[in-house]
Coordinates of N, CA, C and O in Angstrom, one line a residue:
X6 N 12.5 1.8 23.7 CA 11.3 1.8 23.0 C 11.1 0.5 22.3 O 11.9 -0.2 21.8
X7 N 9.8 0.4 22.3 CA 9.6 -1.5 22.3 C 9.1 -1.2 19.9 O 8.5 -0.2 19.4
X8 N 9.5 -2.0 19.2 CA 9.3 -2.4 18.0 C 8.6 -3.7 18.0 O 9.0 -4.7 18.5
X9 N 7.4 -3.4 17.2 CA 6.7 -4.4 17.2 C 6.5 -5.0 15.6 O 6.1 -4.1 14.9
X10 N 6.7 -6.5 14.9 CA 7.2 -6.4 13.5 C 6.0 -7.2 13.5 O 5.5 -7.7 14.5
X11 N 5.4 -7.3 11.8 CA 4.1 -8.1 12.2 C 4.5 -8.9 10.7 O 4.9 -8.2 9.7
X12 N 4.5 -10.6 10.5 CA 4.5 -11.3 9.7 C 6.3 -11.1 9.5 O 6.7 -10.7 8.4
X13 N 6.9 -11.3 10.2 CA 8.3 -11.1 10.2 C 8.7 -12.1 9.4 O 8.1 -13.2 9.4
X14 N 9.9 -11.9 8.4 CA 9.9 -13.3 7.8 C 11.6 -13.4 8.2 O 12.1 -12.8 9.2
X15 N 12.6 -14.3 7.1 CA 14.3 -13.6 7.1 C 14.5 -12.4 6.1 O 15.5 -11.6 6.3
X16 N 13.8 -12.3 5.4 CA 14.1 -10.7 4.8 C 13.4 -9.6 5.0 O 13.8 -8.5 4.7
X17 N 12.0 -10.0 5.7 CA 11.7 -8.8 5.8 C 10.1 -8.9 6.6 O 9.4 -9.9 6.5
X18 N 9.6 -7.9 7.1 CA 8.4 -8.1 7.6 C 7.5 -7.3 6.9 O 7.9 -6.6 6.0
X19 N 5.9 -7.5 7.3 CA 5.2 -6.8 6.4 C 4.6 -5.6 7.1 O 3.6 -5.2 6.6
X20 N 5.3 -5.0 8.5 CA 4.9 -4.2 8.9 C 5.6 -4.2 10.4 O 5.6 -5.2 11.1
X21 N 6.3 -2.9 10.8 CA 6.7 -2.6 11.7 C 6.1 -1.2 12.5 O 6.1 -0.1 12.0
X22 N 5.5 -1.4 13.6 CA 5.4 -0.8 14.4 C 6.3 0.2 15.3 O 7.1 -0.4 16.1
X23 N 6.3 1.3 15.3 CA 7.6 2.0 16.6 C 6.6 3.1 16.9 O 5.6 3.3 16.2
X24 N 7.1 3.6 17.8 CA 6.5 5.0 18.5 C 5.0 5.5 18.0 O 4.9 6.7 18.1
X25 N 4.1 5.0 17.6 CA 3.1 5.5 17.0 C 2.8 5.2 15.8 O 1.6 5.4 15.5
X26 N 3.6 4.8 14.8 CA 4.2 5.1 13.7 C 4.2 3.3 12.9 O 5.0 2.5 13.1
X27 N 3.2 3.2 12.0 CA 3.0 2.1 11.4 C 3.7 1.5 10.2 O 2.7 1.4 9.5
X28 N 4.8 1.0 9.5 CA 5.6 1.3 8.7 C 5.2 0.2 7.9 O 5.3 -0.9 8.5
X29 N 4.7 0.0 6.5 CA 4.2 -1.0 5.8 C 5.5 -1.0 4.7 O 6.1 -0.1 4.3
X30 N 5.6 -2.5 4.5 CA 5.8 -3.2 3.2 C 5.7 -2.5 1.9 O 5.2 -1.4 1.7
X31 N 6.3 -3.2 1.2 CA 5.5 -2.3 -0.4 C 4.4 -3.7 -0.7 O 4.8 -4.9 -0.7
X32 N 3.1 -3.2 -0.9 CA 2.1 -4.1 -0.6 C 2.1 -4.7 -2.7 O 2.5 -4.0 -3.6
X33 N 1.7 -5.9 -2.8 CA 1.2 -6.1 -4.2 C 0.1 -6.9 -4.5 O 0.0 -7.8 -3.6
X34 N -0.6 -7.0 -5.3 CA -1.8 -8.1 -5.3 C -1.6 -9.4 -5.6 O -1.0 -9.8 -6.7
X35 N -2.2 -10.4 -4.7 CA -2.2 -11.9 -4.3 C -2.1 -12.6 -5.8 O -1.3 -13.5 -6.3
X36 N -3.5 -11.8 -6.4 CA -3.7 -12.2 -8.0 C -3.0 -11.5 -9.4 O -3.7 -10.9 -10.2
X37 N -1.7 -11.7 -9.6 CA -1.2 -11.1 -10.7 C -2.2 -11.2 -12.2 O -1.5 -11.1 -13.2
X38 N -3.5 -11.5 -12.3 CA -4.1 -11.9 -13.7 C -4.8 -10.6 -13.5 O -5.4 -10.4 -14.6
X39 N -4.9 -10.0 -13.1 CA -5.9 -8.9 -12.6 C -5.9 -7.8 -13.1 O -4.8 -7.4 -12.8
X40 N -6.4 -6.9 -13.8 CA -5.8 -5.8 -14.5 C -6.0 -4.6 -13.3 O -6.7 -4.8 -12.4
X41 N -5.1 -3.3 -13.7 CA -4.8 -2.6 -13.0 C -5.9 -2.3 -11.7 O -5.5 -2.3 -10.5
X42 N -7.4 -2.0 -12.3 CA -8.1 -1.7 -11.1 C -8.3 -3.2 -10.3 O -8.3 -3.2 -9.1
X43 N -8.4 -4.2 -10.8 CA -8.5 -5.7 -9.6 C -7.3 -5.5 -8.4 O -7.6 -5.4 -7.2
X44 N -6.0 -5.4 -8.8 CA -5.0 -5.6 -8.4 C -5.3 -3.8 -7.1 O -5.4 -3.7 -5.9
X45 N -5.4 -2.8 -8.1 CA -5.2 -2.0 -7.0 C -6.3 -2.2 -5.7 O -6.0 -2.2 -4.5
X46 N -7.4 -2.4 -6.1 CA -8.6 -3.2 -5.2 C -8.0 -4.2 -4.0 O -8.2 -4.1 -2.8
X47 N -7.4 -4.9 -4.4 CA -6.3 -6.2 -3.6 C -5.2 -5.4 -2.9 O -5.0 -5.6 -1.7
X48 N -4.8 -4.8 -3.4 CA -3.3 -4.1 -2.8 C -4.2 -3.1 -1.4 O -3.9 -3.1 -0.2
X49 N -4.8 -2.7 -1.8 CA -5.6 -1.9 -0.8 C -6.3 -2.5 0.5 O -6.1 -2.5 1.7
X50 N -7.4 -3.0 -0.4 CA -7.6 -4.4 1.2 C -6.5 -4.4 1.6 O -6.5 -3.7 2.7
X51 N -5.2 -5.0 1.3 CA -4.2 -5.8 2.1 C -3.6 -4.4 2.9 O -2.8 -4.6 3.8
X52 N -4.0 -3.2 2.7 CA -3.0 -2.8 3.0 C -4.3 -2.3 4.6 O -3.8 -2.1 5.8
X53 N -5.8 -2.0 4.2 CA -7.0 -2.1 5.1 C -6.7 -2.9 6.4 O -6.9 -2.4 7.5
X54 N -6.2 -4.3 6.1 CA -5.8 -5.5 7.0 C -5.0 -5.4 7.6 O -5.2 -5.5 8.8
X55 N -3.5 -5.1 7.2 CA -2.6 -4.3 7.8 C -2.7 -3.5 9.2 O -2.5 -3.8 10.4
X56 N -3.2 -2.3 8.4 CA -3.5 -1.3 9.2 C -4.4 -1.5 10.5 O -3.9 -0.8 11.4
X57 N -5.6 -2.2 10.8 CA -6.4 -3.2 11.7 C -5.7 -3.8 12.5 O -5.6 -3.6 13.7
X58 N -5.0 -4.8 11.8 CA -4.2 -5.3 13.0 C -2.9 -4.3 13.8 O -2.2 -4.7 14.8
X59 N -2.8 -3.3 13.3 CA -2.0 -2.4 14.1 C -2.8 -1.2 14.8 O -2.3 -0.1 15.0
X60 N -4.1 -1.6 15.2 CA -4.8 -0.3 15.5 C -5.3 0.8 14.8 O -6.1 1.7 15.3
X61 N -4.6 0.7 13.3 CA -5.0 2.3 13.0 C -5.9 1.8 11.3 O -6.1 0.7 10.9
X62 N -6.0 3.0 10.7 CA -6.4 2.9 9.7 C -6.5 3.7 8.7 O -6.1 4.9 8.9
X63 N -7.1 3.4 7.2 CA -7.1 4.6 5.7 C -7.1 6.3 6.6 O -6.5 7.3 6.1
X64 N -7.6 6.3 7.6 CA -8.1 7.6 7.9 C -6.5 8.9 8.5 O -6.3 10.1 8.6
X65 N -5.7 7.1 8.9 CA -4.2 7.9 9.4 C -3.4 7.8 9.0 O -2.3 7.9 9.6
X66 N -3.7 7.4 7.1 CA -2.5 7.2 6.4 C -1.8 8.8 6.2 O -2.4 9.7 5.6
X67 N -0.3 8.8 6.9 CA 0.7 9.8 6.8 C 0.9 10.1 5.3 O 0.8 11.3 5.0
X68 N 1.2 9.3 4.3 CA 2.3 9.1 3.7 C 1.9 7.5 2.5 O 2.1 6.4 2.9
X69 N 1.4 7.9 1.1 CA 2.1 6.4 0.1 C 2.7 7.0 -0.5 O 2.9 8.2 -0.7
X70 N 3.3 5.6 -1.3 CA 4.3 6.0 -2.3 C 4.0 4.8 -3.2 O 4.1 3.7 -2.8
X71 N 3.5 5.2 -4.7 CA 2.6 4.2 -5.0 C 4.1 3.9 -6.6 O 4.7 4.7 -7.3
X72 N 4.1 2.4 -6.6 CA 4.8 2.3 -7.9 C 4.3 1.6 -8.4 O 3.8 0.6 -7.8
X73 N 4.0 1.9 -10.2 CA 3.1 2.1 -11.2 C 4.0 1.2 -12.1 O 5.1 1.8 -12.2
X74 N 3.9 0.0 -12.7 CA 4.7 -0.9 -13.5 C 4.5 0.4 -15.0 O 5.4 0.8 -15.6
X75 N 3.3 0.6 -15.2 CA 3.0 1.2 -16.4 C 2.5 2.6 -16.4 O 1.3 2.4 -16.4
X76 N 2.6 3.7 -16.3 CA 2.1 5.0 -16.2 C 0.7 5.1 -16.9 O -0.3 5.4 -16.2
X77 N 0.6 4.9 -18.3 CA -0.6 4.4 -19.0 C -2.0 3.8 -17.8 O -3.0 4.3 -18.1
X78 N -2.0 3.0 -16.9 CA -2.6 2.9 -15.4 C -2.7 3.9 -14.6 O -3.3 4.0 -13.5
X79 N -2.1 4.5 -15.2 CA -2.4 6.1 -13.5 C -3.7 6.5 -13.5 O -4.3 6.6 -12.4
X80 N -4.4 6.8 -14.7 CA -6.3 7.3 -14.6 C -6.8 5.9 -13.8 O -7.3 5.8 -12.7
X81 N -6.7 4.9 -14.5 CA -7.5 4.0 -13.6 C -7.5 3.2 -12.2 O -8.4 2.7 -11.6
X82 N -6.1 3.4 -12.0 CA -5.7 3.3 -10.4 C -6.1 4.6 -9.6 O -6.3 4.7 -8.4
X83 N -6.0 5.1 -10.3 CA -6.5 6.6 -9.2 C -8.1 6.9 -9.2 O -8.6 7.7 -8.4
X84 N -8.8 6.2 -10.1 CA -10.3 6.0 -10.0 C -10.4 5.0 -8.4 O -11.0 5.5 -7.5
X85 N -9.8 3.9 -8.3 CA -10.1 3.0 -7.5 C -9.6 3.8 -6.2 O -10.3 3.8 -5.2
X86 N -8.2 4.6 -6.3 CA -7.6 5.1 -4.8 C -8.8 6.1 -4.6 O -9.6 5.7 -3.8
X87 N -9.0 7.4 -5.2 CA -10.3 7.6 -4.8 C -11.5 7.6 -4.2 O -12.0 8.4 -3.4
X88 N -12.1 6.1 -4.7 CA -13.2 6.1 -3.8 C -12.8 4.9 -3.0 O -13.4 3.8 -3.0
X89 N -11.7 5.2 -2.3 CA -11.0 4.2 -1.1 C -10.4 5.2 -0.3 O -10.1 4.8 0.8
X90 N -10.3 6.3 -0.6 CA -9.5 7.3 0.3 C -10.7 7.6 1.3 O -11.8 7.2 0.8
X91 N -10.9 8.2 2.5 CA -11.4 8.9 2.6 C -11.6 10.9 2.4 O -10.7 11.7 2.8
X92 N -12.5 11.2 1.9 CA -12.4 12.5 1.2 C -12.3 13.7 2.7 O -13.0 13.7 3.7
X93 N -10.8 14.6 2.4 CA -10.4 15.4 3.8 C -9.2 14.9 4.7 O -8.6 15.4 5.6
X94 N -9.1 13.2 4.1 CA -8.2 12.8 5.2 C -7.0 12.2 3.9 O -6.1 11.3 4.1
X95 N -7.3 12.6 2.9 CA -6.3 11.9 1.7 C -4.7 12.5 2.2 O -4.4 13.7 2.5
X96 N -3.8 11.0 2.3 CA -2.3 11.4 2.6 C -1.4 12.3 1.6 O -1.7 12.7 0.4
X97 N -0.5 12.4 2.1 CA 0.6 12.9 1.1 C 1.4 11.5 0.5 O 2.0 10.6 1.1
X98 N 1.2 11.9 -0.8 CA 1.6 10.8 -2.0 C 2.5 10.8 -2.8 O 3.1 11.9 -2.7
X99 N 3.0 10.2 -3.8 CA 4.2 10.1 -4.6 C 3.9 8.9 -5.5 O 4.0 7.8 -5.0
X100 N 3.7 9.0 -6.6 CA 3.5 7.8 -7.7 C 4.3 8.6 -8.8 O 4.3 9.8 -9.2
X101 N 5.3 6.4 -8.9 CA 6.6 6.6 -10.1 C 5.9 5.5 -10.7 O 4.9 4.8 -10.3
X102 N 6.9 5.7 -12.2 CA 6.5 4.3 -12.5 C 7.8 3.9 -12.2 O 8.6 4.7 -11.7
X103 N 8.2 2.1 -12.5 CA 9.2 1.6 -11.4 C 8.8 0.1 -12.4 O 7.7 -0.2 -12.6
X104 N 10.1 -0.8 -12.8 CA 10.2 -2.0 -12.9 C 9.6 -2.9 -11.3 O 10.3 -3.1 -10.4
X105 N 8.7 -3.3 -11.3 CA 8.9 -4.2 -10.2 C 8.9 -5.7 -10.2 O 9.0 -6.4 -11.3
X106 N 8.9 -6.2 -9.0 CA 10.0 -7.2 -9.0 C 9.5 -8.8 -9.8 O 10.2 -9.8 -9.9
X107 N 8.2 -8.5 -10.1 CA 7.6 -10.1 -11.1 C 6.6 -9.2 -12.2 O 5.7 -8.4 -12.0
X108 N 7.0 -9.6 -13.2 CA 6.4 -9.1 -14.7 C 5.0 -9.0 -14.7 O 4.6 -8.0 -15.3
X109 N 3.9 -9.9 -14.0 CA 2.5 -9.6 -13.4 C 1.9 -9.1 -12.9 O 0.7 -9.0 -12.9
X110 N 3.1 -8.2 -12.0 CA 2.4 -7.0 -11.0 C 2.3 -5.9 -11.5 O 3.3 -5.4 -12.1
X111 N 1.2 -5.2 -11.3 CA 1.1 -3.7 -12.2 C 1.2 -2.8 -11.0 O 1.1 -1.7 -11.6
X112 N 1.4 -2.5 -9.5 CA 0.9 -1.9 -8.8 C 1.9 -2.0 -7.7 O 2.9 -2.2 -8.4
X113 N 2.3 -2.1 -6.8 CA 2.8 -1.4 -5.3 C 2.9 -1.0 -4.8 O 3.8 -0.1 -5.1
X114 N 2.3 -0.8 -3.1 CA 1.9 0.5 -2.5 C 2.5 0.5 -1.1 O 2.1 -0.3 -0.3
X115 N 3.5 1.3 -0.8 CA 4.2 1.4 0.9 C 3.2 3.0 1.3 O 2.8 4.0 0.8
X116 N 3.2 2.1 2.8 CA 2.3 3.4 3.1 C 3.0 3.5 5.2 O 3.5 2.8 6.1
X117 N 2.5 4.9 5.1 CA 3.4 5.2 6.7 C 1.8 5.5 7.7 O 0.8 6.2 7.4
X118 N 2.0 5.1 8.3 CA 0.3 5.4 8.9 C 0.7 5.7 10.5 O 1.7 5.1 10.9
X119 N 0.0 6.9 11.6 CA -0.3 7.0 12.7 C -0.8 5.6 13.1 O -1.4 4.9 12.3
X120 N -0.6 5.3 14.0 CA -1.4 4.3 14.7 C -2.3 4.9 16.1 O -3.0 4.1 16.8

């Protein structure tokens, strides 16, 4: 069975392809100045882009798992996931909060998508 990696780097790629099955990155936003809703707006595109170049898209997300630098952000990140989801096709989800890995980032999103 053929694996297909997309933006492959030496640690890691930003998306692997197998059997159907689209496997994302933990995504974060380009612009760390951004307050929670900019950044989740950004993380989302990227993850829109993603998904496109593998065939599929928001509508066959399996699966996020969203990590939240600050909990205090959960109402207003969940305003933006909202009217970005499509309404009937919303995945199964999981949001922690979670140190992540540069003090700018408020947001990170790994997501498992059908292709």
């Amino acid at each position: 069975m053929s694996i297909t990696r997309f933006d492959a780097g030496p640690r890691m790629a930003e998306m692997t392809v197998h059997n159907g099955v689209a496997y994302l990155a933990g995504q974060i936003a380009e612009d760390g100045t951004q307050d929670i809703t900019g950044q989740t707006r950004q993380v989302l595109a990227a993850i829109d882009s993603l998904l496109a170049r593998a065939g599929s898209d928001k509508t066959k997300v399996l699966r996020a798992q969203i990590f939240l630098a600050d909990l205090a952000d959960f109402p207003a990140m969940n305003a933006v996931w909202e009217s970005w989801v499509v309404p009937g096709q919303t995945p199964a989800r999981a949001t922690v909060q979670a140190a992540l890995a540069k003090p700018e980032w408020k947001i990170e999103i790994v997501i498992t998508a059908a292709v």
